[in-house]
């Protein structure tokens, strides 16, 4: 499970050093793709394969499903971290998420997310008051 918030920097070659706590789960490979709210999603290869299987079950007659699959998969890149735990983020993904040097890498359970530090702070400020007011129907049992 991916947990926590980390603030690594993107180097001049577009590489990110993965948080040390995430490296064991991602050592055999990972997939980076477009996420919602202009962040990037990072999945282990195994989790990405599970998600892809779910996508294959979507009805091809649904335009919304076709559109989602196209956007999600067309932006996906597979990477294997180097010995220092670095991965390269493709230029199109950096542009999509508005990434510069300062990043926020957050744990989101089955995935990690990469945000520009400024976008993450803005998002978090907007969501914190709503978080306090979330009712039990959104996430059963909480």
Tab-separated table of N, CA and C in Angstrom:
chain	number	residue	atom	x	y	z
A	1	UNK	N	0.845	-1.171	0.000
A	1	UNK	CA	0.000	0.000	0.000
A	1	UNK	C	0.895	1.240	0.000
A	2	UNK	N	0.520	2.229	-0.798
A	2	UNK	CA	1.267	3.485	-0.867
A	2	UNK	C	0.638	4.494	0.087
A	3	UNK	N	1.460	5.023	0.992
A	3	UNK	CA	0.993	5.969	2.006
A	3	UNK	C	1.962	7.139	2.119
A	4	UNK	N	1.458	8.276	2.557
A	4	UNK	CA	2.319	9.396	2.893
A	4	UNK	C	2.474	10.420	1.779
A	5	UNK	N	3.193	11.501	2.134
A	5	UNK	CA	3.489	12.584	1.208
A	5	UNK	C	4.985	12.842	1.238
A	6	UNK	N	5.576	12.963	0.066
A	6	UNK	CA	7.019	13.165	-0.076
A	6	UNK	C	7.249	14.323	-1.039
A	7	UNK	N	8.389	14.991	-0.914
A	7	UNK	CA	8.650	16.170	-1.728
A	7	UNK	C	9.996	16.078	-2.450
A	8	UNK	N	10.110	15.129	-3.380
A	8	UNK	CA	11.348	15.028	-4.154
A	8	UNK	C	11.404	16.133	-5.212
A	9	UNK	N	12.522	16.212	-5.894
A	9	UNK	CA	12.690	17.180	-6.974
A	9	UNK	C	12.931	16.438	-8.285
A	10	UNK	N	12.500	17.051	-9.348
A	10	UNK	CA	12.742	16.529	-10.684
A	10	UNK	C	14.090	17.057	-11.140
A	11	UNK	N	14.959	16.186	-11.643
A	11	UNK	CA	16.272	16.669	-12.079
A	11	UNK	C	16.206	17.199	-13.516
A	12	UNK	N	17.318	17.711	-14.008
A	12	UNK	CA	17.369	18.336	-15.332
A	12	UNK	C	17.051	17.354	-16.462
A	13	UNK	N	17.201	16.062	-16.213
A	13	UNK	CA	16.908	15.039	-17.226
A	13	UNK	C	15.477	14.510	-17.121
A	14	UNK	N	14.656	15.118	-16.256
A	14	UNK	CA	13.274	14.677	-16.110
A	14	UNK	C	13.123	13.430	-15.272
A	15	UNK	N	14.099	13.189	-14.388
A	15	UNK	CA	14.053	11.995	-13.534
A	15	UNK	C	13.600	12.360	-12.126
A	16	UNK	N	12.928	11.425	-11.535
A	16	UNK	CA	12.419	11.527	-10.177
A	16	UNK	C	13.038	10.400	-9.363
A	17	UNK	N	13.514	10.722	-8.173
A	17	UNK	CA	13.959	9.676	-7.249
A	17	UNK	C	12.732	9.246	-6.450
A	18	UNK	N	12.356	8.000	-6.603
A	18	UNK	CA	11.173	7.486	-5.903
A	18	UNK	C	11.390	7.512	-4.398
A	19	UNK	N	10.338	7.813	-3.631
A	19	UNK	CA	10.466	7.724	-2.185
A	19	UNK	C	10.944	6.329	-1.772
A	20	UNK	N	11.843	6.269	-0.814
A	20	UNK	CA	12.432	4.996	-0.383
A	20	UNK	C	11.367	3.974	0.012
A	21	UNK	N	10.291	4.416	0.650
A	21	UNK	CA	9.243	3.481	1.083
A	21	UNK	C	8.477	2.877	-0.087
A	22	UNK	N	8.519	3.511	-1.261
A	22	UNK	CA	7.790	3.008	-2.419
A	22	UNK	C	8.642	2.062	-3.273
A	23	UNK	N	9.938	2.131	-3.114
A	23	UNK	CA	10.841	1.398	-4.010
A	23	UNK	C	10.646	-0.119	-4.005
A	24	UNK	N	10.467	-0.765	-2.842
A	24	UNK	CA	10.293	-2.226	-2.889
A	24	UNK	C	9.101	-2.659	-3.748
A	25	UNK	N	8.010	-1.908	-3.696
A	25	UNK	CA	6.804	-2.264	-4.465
A	25	UNK	C	6.970	-2.001	-5.953
A	26	UNK	N	7.912	-1.117	-6.304
A	26	UNK	CA	8.072	-0.706	-7.691
A	26	UNK	C	9.376	-1.191	-8.330
A	27	UNK	N	10.164	-1.943	-7.578
A	27	UNK	CA	11.500	-2.350	-8.038
A	27	UNK	C	11.465	-3.168	-9.324
A	28	UNK	N	10.432	-3.976	-9.510
A	28	UNK	CA	10.352	-4.826	-10.695
A	28	UNK	C	9.763	-4.117	-11.903
A	29	UNK	N	9.346	-2.899	-11.717
A	29	UNK	CA	8.777	-2.124	-12.813
A	29	UNK	C	7.520	-1.405	-12.385
A	30	UNK	N	7.196	-0.368	-13.142
A	30	UNK	CA	6.035	0.453	-12.830
A	30	UNK	C	5.484	1.043	-14.109
A	31	UNK	N	4.277	1.561	-14.004
A	31	UNK	CA	3.645	2.260	-15.122
A	31	UNK	C	3.229	3.631	-14.610
A	32	UNK	N	3.589	4.658	-15.387
A	32	UNK	CA	3.187	6.035	-15.093
A	32	UNK	C	2.219	6.446	-16.195
A	33	UNK	N	1.096	7.031	-15.804
A	33	UNK	CA	0.115	7.472	-16.794
A	33	UNK	C	-0.613	8.719	-16.298
A	34	UNK	N	-1.420	9.279	-17.188
A	34	UNK	CA	-2.221	10.447	-16.815
A	34	UNK	C	-3.189	10.048	-15.702
A	35	UNK	N	-3.299	10.923	-14.714
A	35	UNK	CA	-4.289	10.741	-13.673
A	35	UNK	C	-5.341	11.825	-13.800
A	36	UNK	N	-6.301	11.763	-12.952
A	36	UNK	CA	-7.326	12.805	-12.936
A	36	UNK	C	-6.821	13.976	-12.103
A	37	UNK	N	-7.426	15.135	-12.268
A	37	UNK	CA	-7.002	16.380	-11.613
A	37	UNK	C	-5.571	16.788	-12.000
A	38	UNK	N	-5.132	16.398	-13.182
A	38	UNK	CA	-3.825	16.802	-13.724
A	38	UNK	C	-2.639	16.350	-12.883
A	39	UNK	N	-2.752	15.167	-12.310
A	39	UNK	CA	-1.602	14.542	-11.660
A	39	UNK	C	-1.234	13.323	-12.484
A	40	UNK	N	-0.178	12.633	-12.082
A	40	UNK	CA	0.205	11.385	-12.731
A	40	UNK	C	-0.039	10.244	-11.760
A	41	UNK	N	-0.506	9.133	-12.284
A	41	UNK	CA	-0.678	7.931	-11.484
A	41	UNK	C	0.534	7.032	-11.702
A	42	UNK	N	0.983	6.400	-10.622
A	42	UNK	CA	2.087	5.448	-10.677
A	42	UNK	C	1.566	4.130	-10.106
A	43	UNK	N	1.640	3.094	-10.935
A	43	UNK	CA	1.178	1.772	-10.528
A	43	UNK	C	2.328	0.778	-10.609
A	44	UNK	N	2.327	-0.204	-9.710
A	44	UNK	CA	3.217	-1.349	-9.927
A	44	UNK	C	2.727	-2.046	-11.193
A	45	UNK	N	3.586	-2.808	-11.823
A	45	UNK	CA	3.189	-3.526	-13.040
A	45	UNK	C	2.006	-4.445	-12.745
A	46	UNK	N	2.038	-5.121	-11.602
A	46	UNK	CA	0.961	-6.051	-11.258
A	46	UNK	C	-0.379	-5.318	-11.101
A	47	UNK	N	-0.364	-4.167	-10.443
A	47	UNK	CA	-1.602	-3.405	-10.254
A	47	UNK	C	-2.102	-2.870	-11.592
A	48	UNK	N	-1.192	-2.424	-12.436
A	48	UNK	CA	-1.600	-1.909	-13.742
A	48	UNK	C	-2.237	-3.024	-14.575
A	49	UNK	N	-1.689	-4.223	-14.516
A	49	UNK	CA	-2.273	-5.352	-15.235
A	49	UNK	C	-3.685	-5.644	-14.734
A	50	UNK	N	-3.893	-5.533	-13.417
A	50	UNK	CA	-5.228	-5.753	-12.846
A	50	UNK	C	-6.207	-4.701	-13.374
A	51	UNK	N	-5.780	-3.456	-13.391
A	51	UNK	CA	-6.635	-2.371	-13.884
A	51	UNK	C	-6.931	-2.558	-15.364
A	52	UNK	N	-5.919	-2.948	-16.119
A	52	UNK	CA	-6.123	-3.174	-17.554
A	52	UNK	C	-7.150	-4.277	-17.794
A	53	UNK	N	-7.104	-5.308	-16.985
A	53	UNK	CA	-8.107	-6.376	-17.119
A	53	UNK	C	-9.509	-5.833	-16.868
A	54	UNK	N	-9.659	-4.951	-15.891
A	54	UNK	CA	-10.972	-4.343	-15.638
A	54	UNK	C	-11.407	-3.496	-16.832
A	55	UNK	N	-10.458	-2.781	-17.433
A	55	UNK	CA	-10.792	-1.954	-18.592
A	55	UNK	C	-11.261	-2.817	-19.768
A	56	UNK	N	-10.684	-3.974	-19.896
A	56	UNK	CA	-11.064	-4.871	-20.993
A	56	UNK	C	-12.514	-5.327	-20.864
A	57	UNK	N	-13.047	-5.259	-19.659
A	57	UNK	CA	-14.430	-5.666	-19.417
A	57	UNK	C	-15.426	-4.562	-19.786
A	58	UNK	N	-14.924	-3.334	-19.979
A	58	UNK	CA	-15.819	-2.224	-20.307
A	58	UNK	C	-16.431	-2.426	-21.686
A	59	UNK	N	-17.634	-1.969	-21.845
A	59	UNK	CA	-18.340	-2.106	-23.114
A	59	UNK	C	-17.716	-1.203	-24.177
A	60	UNK	N	-17.341	-1.793	-25.285
A	60	UNK	CA	-16.773	-1.009	-26.379
A	60	UNK	C	-17.823	-0.129	-27.052
A	61	UNK	N	-19.093	-0.376	-26.771
A	61	UNK	CA	-20.142	0.465	-27.337
A	61	UNK	C	-20.357	1.739	-26.523
A	62	UNK	N	-19.697	1.834	-25.355
A	62	UNK	CA	-19.809	3.031	-24.520
A	62	UNK	C	-18.740	4.039	-24.929
A	63	UNK	N	-19.173	5.180	-25.447
A	63	UNK	CA	-18.225	6.214	-25.856
A	63	UNK	C	-17.398	6.694	-24.667
A	64	UNK	N	-18.020	6.859	-23.514
A	64	UNK	CA	-17.293	7.311	-22.331
A	64	UNK	C	-16.196	6.312	-21.950
A	65	UNK	N	-16.492	5.025	-22.023
A	65	UNK	CA	-15.486	4.002	-21.715
A	65	UNK	C	-14.354	4.045	-22.732
A	66	UNK	N	-14.679	4.143	-24.029
A	66	UNK	CA	-13.643	4.216	-25.063
A	66	UNK	C	-12.754	5.432	-24.858
A	67	UNK	N	-13.376	6.568	-24.572
A	67	UNK	CA	-12.609	7.802	-24.365
A	67	UNK	C	-11.672	7.670	-23.169
A	68	UNK	N	-12.177	7.127	-22.068
A	68	UNK	CA	-11.363	6.978	-20.862
A	68	UNK	C	-10.171	6.059	-21.129
A	69	UNK	N	-10.426	4.913	-21.750
A	69	UNK	CA	-9.358	3.949	-22.030
A	69	UNK	C	-8.308	4.573	-22.938
A	70	UNK	N	-8.741	5.298	-23.957
A	70	UNK	CA	-7.793	5.932	-24.877
A	70	UNK	C	-6.874	6.907	-24.155
A	71	UNK	N	-7.466	7.798	-23.367
A	71	UNK	CA	-6.664	8.805	-22.671
A	71	UNK	C	-5.745	8.140	-21.651
A	72	UNK	N	-6.266	7.199	-20.913
A	72	UNK	CA	-5.506	6.531	-19.861
A	72	UNK	C	-4.331	5.739	-20.422
A	73	UNK	N	-4.587	4.920	-21.431
A	73	UNK	CA	-3.534	4.047	-21.954
A	73	UNK	C	-2.570	4.755	-22.905
A	74	UNK	N	-3.049	5.748	-23.636
A	74	UNK	CA	-2.155	6.425	-24.586
A	74	UNK	C	-1.075	7.231	-23.879
A	75	UNK	N	-1.305	7.574	-22.637
A	75	UNK	CA	-0.301	8.311	-21.875
A	75	UNK	C	0.581	7.442	-21.015
A	76	UNK	N	0.372	6.140	-21.059
A	76	UNK	CA	1.098	5.243	-20.153
A	76	UNK	C	2.513	4.955	-20.657
A	77	UNK	N	3.451	4.985	-19.721
A	77	UNK	CA	4.824	4.583	-20.012
A	77	UNK	C	5.258	3.595	-18.947
A	78	UNK	N	6.014	2.591	-19.370
A	78	UNK	CA	6.517	1.627	-18.387
A	78	UNK	C	7.982	1.919	-18.135
A	79	UNK	N	8.378	1.791	-16.898
A	79	UNK	CA	9.727	2.131	-16.443
A	79	UNK	C	10.213	1.075	-15.461
A	80	UNK	N	11.511	0.969	-15.372
A	80	UNK	CA	12.148	0.173	-14.326
A	80	UNK	C	13.105	1.115	-13.611
A	81	UNK	N	12.954	1.290	-12.299
A	81	UNK	CA	13.847	2.204	-11.573
A	81	UNK	C	15.305	1.760	-11.692
A	82	UNK	N	16.211	2.732	-11.759
A	82	UNK	CA	17.637	2.390	-11.764
A	82	UNK	C	18.093	2.086	-10.334
A	83	UNK	N	19.358	1.847	-10.146
A	83	UNK	CA	19.874	1.445	-8.827
A	83	UNK	C	19.691	2.513	-7.756
A	84	UNK	N	19.562	3.771	-8.166
A	84	UNK	CA	19.329	4.860	-7.209
A	84	UNK	C	17.833	5.113	-6.980
A	85	UNK	N	16.983	4.300	-7.606
A	85	UNK	CA	15.537	4.473	-7.445
A	85	UNK	C	14.972	5.574	-8.322
A	86	UNK	N	15.678	5.924	-9.403
A	86	UNK	CA	15.216	6.989	-10.293
A	86	UNK	C	14.422	6.419	-11.460
A	87	UNK	N	13.397	7.172	-11.864
A	87	UNK	CA	12.643	6.868	-13.082
A	87	UNK	C	12.512	8.154	-13.882
A	88	UNK	N	12.471	8.005	-15.192
A	88	UNK	CA	12.295	9.154	-16.074
A	88	UNK	C	10.812	9.357	-16.322
A	89	UNK	N	10.377	10.596	-16.205
A	89	UNK	CA	8.987	10.935	-16.521
A	89	UNK	C	8.984	11.526	-17.930
A	90	UNK	N	8.231	10.914	-18.811
A	90	UNK	CA	8.173	11.331	-20.213
A	90	UNK	C	7.770	12.798	-20.330
A	91	UNK	N	8.352	13.515	-21.302
A	91	UNK	CA	8.021	14.937	-21.477
A	91	UNK	C	6.525	15.220	-21.594
A	92	UNK	N	5.787	14.377	-22.335
A	92	UNK	CA	4.342	14.634	-22.475
A	92	UNK	C	3.619	14.509	-21.135
A	93	UNK	N	4.078	13.613	-20.259
A	93	UNK	CA	3.456	13.482	-18.945
A	93	UNK	C	3.842	14.647	-18.038
A	94	UNK	N	5.091	15.094	-18.132
A	94	UNK	CA	5.502	16.272	-17.352
A	94	UNK	C	4.669	17.484	-17.751
A	95	UNK	N	4.449	17.629	-19.051
A	95	UNK	CA	3.642	18.752	-19.532
A	95	UNK	C	2.192	18.631	-19.066
A	96	UNK	N	1.622	17.438	-19.182
A	96	UNK	CA	0.235	17.204	-18.771
A	96	UNK	C	0.013	17.612	-17.308
A	97	UNK	N	0.941	17.227	-16.438
A	97	UNK	CA	0.783	17.487	-15.003
A	97	UNK	C	1.399	18.820	-14.574
A	98	UNK	N	1.982	19.564	-15.509
A	98	UNK	CA	2.578	20.858	-15.169
A	98	UNK	C	3.744	20.732	-14.212
A	99	UNK	N	4.565	19.690	-14.384
A	99	UNK	CA	5.654	19.446	-13.441
A	99	UNK	C	6.849	20.328	-13.730
A	100	UNK	N	7.396	20.884	-12.665
A	100	UNK	CA	8.676	21.569	-12.725
A	100	UNK	C	9.575	20.863	-11.703
A	101	UNK	N	10.517	21.552	-11.129
A	101	UNK	CA	11.426	20.880	-10.193
A	101	UNK	C	10.763	20.397	-8.916
A	102	UNK	N	9.886	21.184	-8.342
A	102	UNK	CA	9.304	20.860	-7.038
A	102	UNK	C	8.063	19.995	-7.201
A	103	UNK	N	8.116	18.811	-6.592
A	103	UNK	CA	7.047	17.829	-6.729
A	103	UNK	C	6.462	17.450	-5.380
A	104	UNK	N	5.289	16.871	-5.435
A	104	UNK	CA	4.697	16.175	-4.297
A	104	UNK	C	4.358	14.779	-4.805
A	105	UNK	N	4.865	13.771	-4.128
A	105	UNK	CA	4.535	12.386	-4.450
A	105	UNK	C	3.746	11.873	-3.264
A	106	UNK	N	2.520	11.458	-3.542
A	106	UNK	CA	1.651	11.032	-2.447
A	106	UNK	C	1.269	9.566	-2.616
A	107	UNK	N	1.039	8.924	-1.500
A	107	UNK	CA	0.512	7.575	-1.511
A	107	UNK	C	-0.999	7.642	-1.563
A	108	UNK	N	-1.591	6.864	-2.447
A	108	UNK	CA	-3.047	6.833	-2.586
A	108	UNK	C	-3.533	5.379	-2.606
A	109	UNK	N	-3.016	4.595	-1.657
A	109	UNK	CA	-3.456	3.205	-1.532
A	109	UNK	C	-2.798	2.300	-2.556
A	110	UNK	N	-3.528	1.970	-3.619
A	110	UNK	CA	-3.012	1.043	-4.621
A	110	UNK	C	-2.119	1.718	-5.656
A	111	UNK	N	-1.971	3.019	-5.553
A	111	UNK	CA	-1.128	3.761	-6.487
A	111	UNK	C	-0.448	4.905	-5.752
A	112	UNK	N	0.584	5.427	-6.384
A	112	UNK	CA	1.178	6.683	-5.955
A	112	UNK	C	0.732	7.734	-6.964
A	113	UNK	N	0.774	8.988	-6.569
A	113	UNK	CA	0.451	10.077	-7.479
A	113	UNK	C	1.587	11.083	-7.459
A	114	UNK	N	1.880	11.653	-8.623
A	114	UNK	CA	2.899	12.689	-8.751
A	114	UNK	C	2.195	13.984	-9.131
A	115	UNK	N	2.418	15.011	-8.330
A	115	UNK	CA	1.812	16.321	-8.528
A	115	UNK	C	2.912	17.377	-8.577
A	116	UNK	N	2.647	18.483	-9.244
A	116	UNK	CA	3.514	19.635	-9.031
A	116	UNK	C	3.249	20.056	-7.589
A	117	UNK	N	4.268	20.517	-6.892
A	117	UNK	CA	4.099	20.882	-5.482
A	117	UNK	C	3.024	21.956	-5.317
A	118	UNK	N	3.009	22.933	-6.211
A	118	UNK	CA	2.023	24.022	-6.117
A	118	UNK	C	0.609	23.505	-6.348
A	119	UNK	N	0.436	22.626	-7.336
A	119	UNK	CA	-0.897	22.079	-7.618
A	119	UNK	C	-1.397	21.238	-6.444
A	120	UNK	N	-0.496	20.456	-5.820
A	120	UNK	CA	-0.892	19.638	-4.689
A	120	UNK	C	-1.335	20.515	-3.522
A	121	UNK	N	-0.580	21.547	-3.208
A	121	UNK	CA	-0.948	22.443	-2.103
A	121	UNK	C	-2.297	23.090	-2.355
A	122	UNK	N	-2.525	23.536	-3.568
A	122	UNK	CA	-3.796	24.157	-3.921
A	122	UNK	C	-4.947	23.154	-3.791
A	123	UNK	N	-4.739	21.956	-4.316
A	123	UNK	CA	-5.759	20.915	-4.238
A	123	UNK	C	-6.075	20.581	-2.781
A	124	UNK	N	-5.030	20.400	-1.983
A	124	UNK	CA	-5.216	20.024	-0.587
A	124	UNK	C	-5.979	21.099	0.176
A	125	UNK	N	-5.655	22.358	-0.048
A	125	UNK	CA	-6.375	23.445	0.623
A	125	UNK	C	-7.850	23.446	0.254
A	126	UNK	N	-8.141	23.193	-1.027
A	126	UNK	CA	-9.538	23.158	-1.467
A	126	UNK	C	-10.300	21.990	-0.849
A	127	UNK	N	-9.632	20.872	-0.671
A	127	UNK	CA	-10.307	19.649	-0.250
A	127	UNK	C	-10.384	19.445	1.254
A	128	UNK	N	-9.522	20.109	2.028
A	128	UNK	CA	-9.493	19.837	3.469
A	128	UNK	C	-10.806	20.138	4.169
A	129	UNK	N	-11.481	21.238	3.809
A	129	UNK	CA	-12.756	21.537	4.472
A	129	UNK	C	-13.815	20.515	4.065
A	130	UNK	N	-13.817	20.088	2.822
A	130	UNK	CA	-14.768	19.073	2.379
A	130	UNK	C	-14.475	17.733	3.041
A	131	UNK	N	-13.191	17.438	3.265
A	131	UNK	CA	-12.793	16.203	3.926
A	131	UNK	C	-13.429	16.111	5.311
A	132	UNK	N	-13.424	17.205	6.041
A	132	UNK	CA	-13.992	17.227	7.385
A	132	UNK	C	-15.499	17.019	7.375
A	133	UNK	N	-16.136	17.350	6.267
A	133	UNK	CA	-17.589	17.267	6.184
A	133	UNK	C	-18.086	16.028	5.439
A	134	UNK	N	-17.194	15.147	5.062
A	134	UNK	CA	-17.593	13.954	4.304
A	134	UNK	C	-18.507	13.089	5.143
A	135	UNK	N	-19.625	12.687	4.540
A	135	UNK	CA	-20.530	11.822	5.313
A	135	UNK	C	-20.234	10.356	5.035
A	136	UNK	N	-20.801	9.502	5.834
A	136	UNK	CA	-20.464	8.079	5.797
A	136	UNK	C	-20.901	7.385	4.525
A	137	UNK	N	-21.778	8.014	3.730
A	137	UNK	CA	-22.234	7.360	2.502
A	137	UNK	C	-21.160	7.344	1.425
A	138	UNK	N	-20.179	8.229	1.504
A	138	UNK	CA	-19.127	8.281	0.486
A	138	UNK	C	-18.221	7.064	0.605
A	139	UNK	N	-17.724	6.787	1.792
A	139	UNK	CA	-16.892	5.620	2.031
A	139	UNK	C	-17.549	4.826	3.156
A	140	UNK	N	-18.245	3.765	2.804
A	140	UNK	CA	-18.963	2.987	3.828
A	140	UNK	C	-18.048	2.520	4.959
A	141	UNK	N	-18.560	2.643	6.177
A	141	UNK	CA	-17.835	2.157	7.343
A	141	UNK	C	-16.937	3.183	8.002
A	142	UNK	N	-16.741	4.336	7.386
A	142	UNK	CA	-15.892	5.368	8.010
A	142	UNK	C	-16.717	6.387	8.756
